């Protein structure tokens, strides 16, 4: 029931119309419903709390009340007690308490025409039927007047089938803006999953950018060479190819779960790249190997098992979510798992095949002795130093 917590209804999107005039709100709600009917992928358009509910109106005549000596509240209290009931006391049965309700006999309140015959006792003791002091007639009314934030509101809800929720909402906004003219003081707001998804995507992008900048700064400190830093970063867009293909293969809809999957693939790819680059630095700087094709092959081979095992464990853990991505309750986890699985495949292949090739061509790895000699020219540096 996530949709109900977002918009207040069991529909994906709610179009809320705010204003002061109830008749105008009802009219504009009908116009919005007709406009939404022509938007592709919009289904189950429903006007919430539509007018037209049959109701019985009892309008007291002031002159008649004065003539008979009735107070308006007394008359209305009698009508309420007769047809809605009034609690006049309590009775006890063991440890249970029951209210004693006074109400008119069922056979005497089954017909609308009999309401006018309800007897009222005037202050002088005279019995006066209700129809002599009030106008009684049937009319259409509202069974509920909705409010939000202290304002009157009318709502039109709809679901989305066969399209992106955000794209459908944008199309609906354009169509409503062109076909529904709002008077001064009346405005429209969209609520529901589309609004929540847009806010969540905005927060996710902002936090991802902040985290990405922090990661780059930390990597620049650790790698010490800008060439090796670029090797780690250039592998990221290539690894995201698998996630992009997975999105297109499952309908081409970029959801919040898909975006979370891309962030996860980014982290996995960077981790695997760091594993290989740091191992190359260890082989050259610590073990004293020369940087050539043999070293590149050995480094990739040494990291084959950890990269392969972590990718397989992650993939097997996410496989049930990807298979059941269409099940209720997996609207976020399903697309996320599909993107991660697609990204893992390309990330694993690219980290083990493409990254070593790029590192051999553009990487900069040198023993510590050579690096010190480069940093301090004119100084004799030996392995003992």
Short mmCIF file of C-alpha atoms in Angstrom, two decimals:
data_model
loop_
_atom_site.label_atom_id
_atom_site.label_comp_id
_atom_site.label_asym_id
_atom_site.label_seq_id
_atom_site.Cartn_x
_atom_site.Cartn_y
_atom_site.Cartn_z
CA UNK A 1 0.00 0.00 0.00
CA UNK A 2 2.91 2.34 -0.74
CA UNK A 3 0.81 4.27 -3.29
CA UNK A 4 -1.84 5.01 -0.65
CA UNK A 5 0.76 6.42 1.75
CA UNK A 6 2.08 8.73 -0.98
CA UNK A 7 -1.13 10.14 -2.44
CA UNK A 8 -3.84 9.07 -0.01
CA UNK A 9 -5.39 6.76 -2.62
CA UNK A 10 -4.74 3.29 -3.98
CA UNK A 11 -3.90 4.80 -7.39
CA UNK A 12 -0.43 5.66 -8.68
CA UNK A 13 -1.10 9.35 -9.36
CA UNK A 14 -3.56 11.84 -7.87
CA UNK A 15 -4.44 15.19 -9.45
CA UNK A 16 -5.54 17.50 -6.62
CA UNK A 17 -7.55 20.62 -7.50
CA UNK A 18 -7.60 23.29 -4.78
CA UNK A 19 -10.04 26.18 -4.49
CA UNK A 20 -12.86 27.73 -2.47
CA UNK A 21 -15.96 27.17 -4.65
CA UNK A 22 -17.16 23.57 -4.37
CA UNK A 23 -19.18 23.78 -7.60
CA UNK A 24 -16.12 25.02 -9.50
CA UNK A 25 -14.00 22.23 -8.01
CA UNK A 26 -16.53 19.62 -9.11
CA UNK A 27 -16.68 21.09 -12.61
CA UNK A 28 -12.90 21.24 -13.02
CA UNK A 29 -12.54 17.70 -11.67
CA UNK A 30 -14.84 16.46 -14.44
CA UNK A 31 -12.84 18.44 -17.04
CA UNK A 32 -9.54 17.00 -15.73
CA UNK A 33 -10.99 13.49 -15.90
CA UNK A 34 -12.04 14.01 -19.54
CA UNK A 35 -8.58 15.41 -20.40
CA UNK A 36 -6.83 12.45 -18.76
CA UNK A 37 -8.95 10.04 -20.79
CA UNK A 38 -7.06 11.06 -23.93
CA UNK A 39 -3.55 10.56 -22.52
CA UNK A 40 -1.83 7.32 -23.67
CA UNK A 41 -1.06 4.74 -20.95
CA UNK A 42 -3.51 6.38 -18.51
CA UNK A 43 -6.01 3.89 -17.08
CA UNK A 44 -8.67 3.76 -14.36
CA UNK A 45 -9.42 7.48 -14.23
CA UNK A 46 -11.62 8.09 -11.17
CA UNK A 47 -13.14 11.25 -9.74
CA UNK A 48 -13.00 11.00 -5.95
CA UNK A 49 -16.11 12.12 -4.04
CA UNK A 50 -18.14 13.13 -7.11
CA UNK A 51 -21.30 15.21 -6.57
CA UNK A 52 -24.75 13.85 -7.28
CA UNK A 53 -25.40 11.80 -4.13
CA UNK A 54 -29.18 11.80 -3.44
CA UNK A 55 -29.98 13.54 -0.19
CA UNK A 56 -33.06 14.82 1.62
CA UNK A 57 -33.02 18.52 2.46
CA UNK A 58 -35.05 19.90 5.38
CA UNK A 59 -35.12 23.72 5.28
CA UNK A 60 -36.88 25.32 8.25
CA UNK A 61 -39.25 28.24 7.66
CA UNK A 62 -38.48 30.97 10.15
CA UNK A 63 -41.95 32.51 10.08
CA UNK A 64 -43.61 29.16 10.86
CA UNK A 65 -41.19 28.49 13.71
CA UNK A 66 -42.01 31.85 15.28
CA UNK A 67 -45.75 31.30 14.89
CA UNK A 68 -45.68 27.95 16.71
CA UNK A 69 -42.96 28.94 19.18
CA UNK A 70 -40.33 26.44 18.09
CA UNK A 71 -36.58 26.97 18.44
CA UNK A 72 -34.69 25.80 15.32
CA UNK A 73 -32.26 23.65 17.33
CA UNK A 74 -35.12 21.88 19.09
CA UNK A 75 -36.71 20.92 15.77
CA UNK A 76 -33.44 19.67 14.32
CA UNK A 77 -32.71 17.68 17.49
CA UNK A 78 -36.05 15.90 17.14
CA UNK A 79 -35.34 15.06 13.49
CA UNK A 80 -31.88 13.76 14.39
CA UNK A 81 -33.19 11.63 17.25
CA UNK A 82 -35.99 10.21 15.10
CA UNK A 83 -33.90 9.21 12.11
CA UNK A 84 -30.28 8.99 13.33
CA UNK A 85 -30.85 7.99 16.93
CA UNK A 86 -29.86 9.60 20.22
CA UNK A 87 -28.16 7.97 23.20
CA UNK A 88 -30.28 8.54 26.30
CA UNK A 89 -28.64 6.19 28.79
CA UNK A 90 -26.74 2.97 29.41
CA UNK A 91 -27.60 -0.52 30.56
CA UNK A 92 -25.37 -3.16 32.11
CA UNK A 93 -25.23 -6.89 31.52
CA UNK A 94 -22.52 -8.52 33.58
CA UNK A 95 -19.33 -6.60 32.84
CA UNK A 96 -20.64 -5.32 29.51
CA UNK A 97 -22.06 -1.83 28.96
CA UNK A 98 -24.66 -1.12 26.26
CA UNK A 99 -25.94 2.27 25.14
CA UNK A 100 -29.68 2.88 25.17
CA UNK A 101 -30.53 4.59 21.86
CA UNK A 102 -33.83 6.36 21.19
CA UNK A 103 -34.88 6.20 17.52
CA UNK A 104 -38.11 6.18 15.53
CA UNK A 105 -39.70 2.84 14.74
CA UNK A 106 -38.23 1.28 11.58
CA UNK A 107 -41.57 1.09 9.73
CA UNK A 108 -42.20 4.80 10.40
CA UNK A 109 -38.88 5.94 8.93
CA UNK A 110 -38.76 3.72 5.84
CA UNK A 111 -40.44 6.21 3.50
CA UNK A 112 -39.18 9.65 2.56
CA UNK A 113 -42.74 10.96 2.26
CA UNK A 114 -43.41 10.11 5.92
CA UNK A 115 -40.76 12.53 7.19
CA UNK A 116 -43.15 15.46 6.78
CA UNK A 117 -45.59 13.72 9.15
CA UNK A 118 -43.11 13.64 12.04
CA UNK A 119 -45.02 15.19 14.98
CA UNK A 120 -43.45 18.05 16.90
CA UNK A 121 -44.77 19.18 20.31
CA UNK A 122 -45.07 22.95 20.53
CA UNK A 123 -44.49 24.75 23.85
CA UNK A 124 -48.27 24.94 24.40
CA UNK A 125 -48.58 21.18 23.92
CA UNK A 126 -49.95 21.27 20.37
CA UNK A 127 -48.69 18.55 18.00
CA UNK A 128 -47.49 20.08 14.73
CA UNK A 129 -46.25 17.96 11.76
CA UNK A 130 -42.77 18.77 10.50
CA UNK A 131 -44.04 19.72 7.02
CA UNK A 132 -45.86 22.73 8.49
CA UNK A 133 -42.63 24.35 9.73
CA UNK A 134 -40.13 23.17 7.08
CA UNK A 135 -39.75 22.65 3.35
CA UNK A 136 -38.80 19.03 2.63
CA UNK A 137 -37.47 18.07 -0.78
CA UNK A 138 -34.96 15.76 -2.45
CA UNK A 139 -31.78 17.13 -4.03
CA UNK A 140 -28.30 16.04 -5.03
CA UNK A 141 -25.41 16.76 -2.69
CA UNK A 142 -21.96 15.68 -1.58
CA UNK A 143 -21.29 12.88 0.82
CA UNK A 144 -17.79 14.22 1.53
CA UNK A 145 -15.96 17.55 1.24
CA UNK A 146 -12.24 16.86 1.08
CA UNK A 147 -9.64 19.16 2.59
CA UNK A 148 -5.87 19.28 2.57
CA UNK A 149 -3.79 21.88 4.37
CA UNK A 150 -6.97 23.72 5.38
CA UNK A 151 -8.10 24.10 1.74
CA UNK A 152 -11.02 22.56 -0.09
CA UNK A 153 -9.95 20.01 -2.65
CA UNK A 154 -11.26 17.75 -5.40
CA UNK A 155 -9.16 14.80 -6.59
CA UNK A 156 -8.91 12.78 -9.78
CA UNK A 157 -6.82 9.61 -9.62
CA UNK A 158 -5.43 7.36 -12.35
CA UNK A 159 -3.02 4.47 -12.86
CA UNK A 160 -0.29 4.00 -15.46
CA UNK A 161 -0.07 0.94 -17.70
CA UNK A 162 2.59 0.31 -20.35
CA UNK A 163 4.68 3.44 -19.88
CA UNK A 164 6.97 5.38 -17.61
CA UNK A 165 5.10 7.05 -14.75
CA UNK A 166 7.12 10.25 -15.01
CA UNK A 167 6.64 10.48 -18.80
CA UNK A 168 2.89 9.85 -18.49
CA UNK A 169 2.58 12.48 -15.75
CA UNK A 170 4.39 15.03 -17.95
CA UNK A 171 2.01 14.27 -20.81
CA UNK A 172 -0.96 14.58 -18.46
CA UNK A 173 0.27 17.93 -17.15
CA UNK A 174 0.64 19.29 -20.68
CA UNK A 175 -2.82 18.09 -21.72
CA UNK A 176 -4.52 19.47 -18.59
CA UNK A 177 -2.75 22.84 -18.98
CA UNK A 178 -3.99 23.14 -22.57
CA UNK A 179 -7.58 21.91 -22.05
CA UNK A 180 -8.54 22.97 -18.52
CA UNK A 181 -8.83 26.70 -17.79
CA UNK A 182 -8.66 27.47 -14.07
CA UNK A 183 -10.29 30.55 -12.54
CA UNK A 184 -8.33 32.80 -10.14
CA UNK A 185 -7.73 31.15 -6.76
CA UNK A 186 -7.88 27.61 -8.18
CA UNK A 187 -4.77 25.56 -8.90
CA UNK A 188 -3.68 21.96 -9.52
CA UNK A 189 -1.04 19.80 -7.85
CA UNK A 190 0.10 16.30 -8.79
CA UNK A 191 0.75 13.81 -6.00
CA UNK A 192 1.66 10.16 -5.77
CA UNK A 193 4.47 7.93 -6.96
CA UNK A 194 5.61 10.25 -9.77
CA UNK A 195 6.25 13.14 -7.38
CA UNK A 196 7.94 10.86 -4.85
CA UNK A 197 10.09 9.27 -7.57
CA UNK A 198 11.20 12.66 -8.90
CA UNK A 199 12.18 13.82 -5.41
CA UNK A 200 13.99 10.56 -4.69
CA UNK A 201 15.87 10.71 -8.01
CA UNK A 202 16.91 14.29 -7.32
CA UNK A 203 18.22 13.36 -3.88
CA UNK A 204 19.98 10.29 -5.26
CA UNK A 205 21.73 12.25 -8.02
CA UNK A 206 22.85 14.97 -5.58
CA UNK A 207 24.21 12.49 -3.04
CA UNK A 208 25.88 10.44 -5.78
CA UNK A 209 27.69 13.50 -7.14
CA UNK A 210 28.94 14.42 -3.66
CA UNK A 211 30.08 10.86 -3.02
CA UNK A 212 31.72 10.67 -6.47
CA UNK A 213 33.76 13.82 -5.87
CA UNK A 214 34.90 12.49 -2.49
CA UNK A 215 35.87 9.14 -4.06
CA UNK A 216 37.92 10.83 -6.78
CA UNK A 217 39.75 12.94 -4.21
CA UNK A 218 40.58 9.89 -2.10
CA UNK A 219 41.72 7.90 -5.14
CA UNK A 220 43.97 10.75 -6.27
CA UNK A 221 45.70 10.60 -2.88
CA UNK A 222 46.09 6.81 -2.94
CA UNK A 223 47.20 6.32 -6.58
CA UNK A 224 49.66 9.28 -6.56
CA UNK A 225 49.74 9.26 -10.39
CA UNK A 226 47.01 10.86 -12.48
CA UNK A 227 47.47 8.25 -15.23
CA UNK A 228 46.51 5.42 -12.86
CA UNK A 229 43.59 7.47 -11.51
CA UNK A 230 42.26 7.92 -15.04
CA UNK A 231 42.62 4.17 -15.64
CA UNK A 232 40.32 3.52 -12.70
CA UNK A 233 37.76 6.10 -13.77
CA UNK A 234 37.75 5.37 -17.50
CA UNK A 235 36.65 1.83 -16.79
CA UNK A 236 33.42 3.03 -15.14
CA UNK A 237 31.41 4.11 -18.23
CA UNK A 238 32.39 0.94 -20.07
CA UNK A 239 31.19 -1.18 -17.16
CA UNK A 240 27.84 0.65 -17.10
CA UNK A 241 27.15 -0.64 -20.61
CA UNK A 242 25.80 -3.89 -19.18
CA UNK A 243 23.35 -2.03 -16.97
CA UNK A 244 22.15 0.09 -19.89
CA UNK A 245 21.60 -3.01 -22.02
CA UNK A 246 19.72 -4.65 -19.15
CA UNK A 247 17.40 -1.62 -18.88
CA UNK A 248 16.65 -1.64 -22.61
CA UNK A 249 16.18 -5.40 -22.56
CA UNK A 250 13.49 -5.13 -19.87
CA UNK A 251 11.42 -2.34 -21.42
CA UNK A 252 13.70 0.70 -21.45
CA UNK A 253 12.17 2.32 -18.35
CA UNK A 254 14.63 4.05 -16.01
CA UNK A 255 13.15 3.73 -12.53
CA UNK A 256 14.44 4.63 -9.10
CA UNK A 257 15.52 1.02 -8.57
CA UNK A 258 17.47 1.10 -11.85
CA UNK A 259 19.31 4.24 -10.74
CA UNK A 260 20.24 2.58 -7.46
CA UNK A 261 21.53 -0.36 -9.50
CA UNK A 262 23.76 1.94 -11.55
CA UNK A 263 25.21 3.43 -8.37
CA UNK A 264 25.93 -0.08 -7.11
CA UNK A 265 27.59 -1.11 -10.38
CA UNK A 266 29.71 2.04 -10.19
CA UNK A 267 30.95 0.98 -6.75
CA UNK A 268 31.66 -2.61 -7.82
CA UNK A 269 33.56 -1.47 -10.92
CA UNK A 270 35.69 1.01 -8.99
CA UNK A 271 36.47 -1.61 -6.38
CA UNK A 272 37.60 -4.15 -9.00
CA UNK A 273 39.68 -1.53 -10.80
CA UNK A 274 41.37 -0.55 -7.56
CA UNK A 275 42.15 -4.21 -6.87
CA UNK A 276 43.98 -4.61 -10.19
CA UNK A 277 45.78 -1.24 -10.20
CA UNK A 278 46.93 -1.61 -6.59
CA UNK A 279 48.19 -5.12 -7.31
CA UNK A 280 50.17 -3.83 -10.30
CA UNK A 281 51.73 -1.22 -8.02
CA UNK A 282 52.60 -3.94 -5.51
CA UNK A 283 54.23 -6.16 -8.16
CA UNK A 284 56.37 -3.33 -9.53
CA UNK A 285 57.13 -1.27 -6.43
CA UNK A 286 57.43 -3.97 -3.77
CA UNK A 287 58.38 -7.15 -5.63
CA UNK A 288 60.59 -5.26 -8.09
CA UNK A 289 59.08 -6.67 -11.30
CA UNK A 290 59.51 -4.69 -14.49
CA UNK A 291 56.35 -3.26 -16.03
CA UNK A 292 55.72 -5.28 -19.18
CA UNK A 293 53.24 -7.69 -20.74
CA UNK A 294 54.18 -10.56 -18.43
CA UNK A 295 53.58 -8.43 -15.33
CA UNK A 296 50.23 -7.24 -16.70
CA UNK A 297 49.11 -10.84 -17.38
CA UNK A 298 50.28 -12.03 -13.96
CA UNK A 299 48.51 -9.19 -12.15
CA UNK A 300 45.25 -9.89 -13.97
CA UNK A 301 45.60 -13.59 -13.24
CA UNK A 302 46.22 -12.97 -9.54
CA UNK A 303 43.04 -10.91 -9.31
CA UNK A 304 40.94 -13.29 -11.43
CA UNK A 305 39.74 -15.37 -8.48
CA UNK A 306 38.71 -12.54 -6.10
CA UNK A 307 36.93 -10.57 -8.84
CA UNK A 308 35.23 -13.65 -10.25
CA UNK A 309 34.09 -14.95 -6.86
CA UNK A 310 32.74 -11.65 -5.58
CA UNK A 311 30.87 -11.10 -8.85
CA UNK A 312 29.40 -14.60 -8.80
CA UNK A 313 28.31 -14.35 -5.16
CA UNK A 314 26.68 -10.98 -5.79
CA UNK A 315 25.00 -12.22 -8.96
CA UNK A 316 23.65 -15.39 -7.34
CA UNK A 317 22.31 -13.36 -4.42
CA UNK A 318 20.46 -10.98 -6.73
CA UNK A 319 19.22 -13.59 -9.20
CA UNK A 320 15.97 -14.41 -7.31
CA UNK A 321 15.10 -10.70 -7.17
CA UNK A 322 15.73 -10.31 -10.90
CA UNK A 323 13.60 -13.35 -11.77
CA UNK A 324 10.69 -12.13 -9.62
CA UNK A 325 11.02 -8.47 -10.54
CA UNK A 326 7.36 -8.25 -11.55
CA UNK A 327 6.04 -9.52 -8.21
CA UNK A 328 4.27 -7.12 -5.82
CA UNK A 329 6.64 -5.52 -3.34
CA UNK A 330 9.68 -5.70 -5.65
CA UNK A 331 9.05 -2.52 -7.65
CA UNK A 332 12.44 -1.15 -6.50
CA UNK A 333 14.52 -4.26 -5.80
CA UNK A 334 13.60 -6.00 -9.08
CA UNK A 335 14.89 -3.33 -11.52
CA UNK A 336 17.90 -2.75 -9.25
CA UNK A 337 18.86 -6.43 -9.39
CA UNK A 338 18.49 -6.55 -13.19
CA UNK A 339 20.79 -3.54 -13.67
CA UNK A 340 23.38 -4.92 -11.25
CA UNK A 341 23.42 -8.32 -12.97
CA UNK A 342 23.90 -6.72 -16.39
CA UNK A 343 26.61 -4.41 -15.04
CA UNK A 344 28.41 -7.27 -13.29
CA UNK A 345 28.87 -9.16 -16.56
CA UNK A 346 30.46 -6.30 -18.45
CA UNK A 347 32.36 -5.07 -15.38
CA UNK A 348 33.95 -8.46 -14.80
CA UNK A 349 34.97 -8.88 -18.46
CA UNK A 350 36.26 -5.34 -18.85
CA UNK A 351 38.20 -5.38 -15.59
CA UNK A 352 39.96 -8.62 -16.50
CA UNK A 353 40.56 -7.99 -20.22
CA UNK A 354 40.28 -4.32 -21.15
CA UNK A 355 41.76 -2.73 -18.01
CA UNK A 356 45.06 -4.70 -18.15
CA UNK A 357 45.42 -3.71 -21.81
CA UNK A 358 44.87 -0.05 -21.05
CA UNK A 359 47.18 -0.25 -18.05
CA UNK A 360 49.95 -1.76 -20.17
CA UNK A 361 49.64 1.08 -22.65
CA UNK A 362 48.95 4.08 -20.44
CA UNK A 363 49.75 2.98 -16.88
CA UNK A 364 52.72 4.36 -14.97
CA UNK A 365 54.33 1.90 -12.56
CA UNK A 366 57.93 2.15 -11.34
CA UNK A 367 59.96 0.66 -8.47
CA UNK A 368 60.31 2.81 -5.39
CA UNK A 369 64.04 3.29 -6.02
CA UNK A 370 63.38 4.72 -9.48
CA UNK A 371 60.64 6.94 -8.14
CA UNK A 372 62.90 8.38 -5.44
CA UNK A 373 65.64 8.98 -7.96
CA UNK A 374 63.17 10.84 -10.15
CA UNK A 375 61.88 12.87 -7.23
CA UNK A 376 65.37 13.81 -6.01
CA UNK A 377 67.66 14.22 -9.06
CA UNK A 378 71.38 14.44 -8.37
CA UNK A 379 71.10 12.25 -5.28
CA UNK A 380 72.50 8.72 -5.21
CA UNK A 381 69.72 6.41 -4.17
CA UNK A 382 70.26 2.69 -3.54
CA UNK A 383 68.04 -0.15 -2.51
CA UNK A 384 69.44 0.07 1.06
CA UNK A 385 68.18 3.62 1.35
#
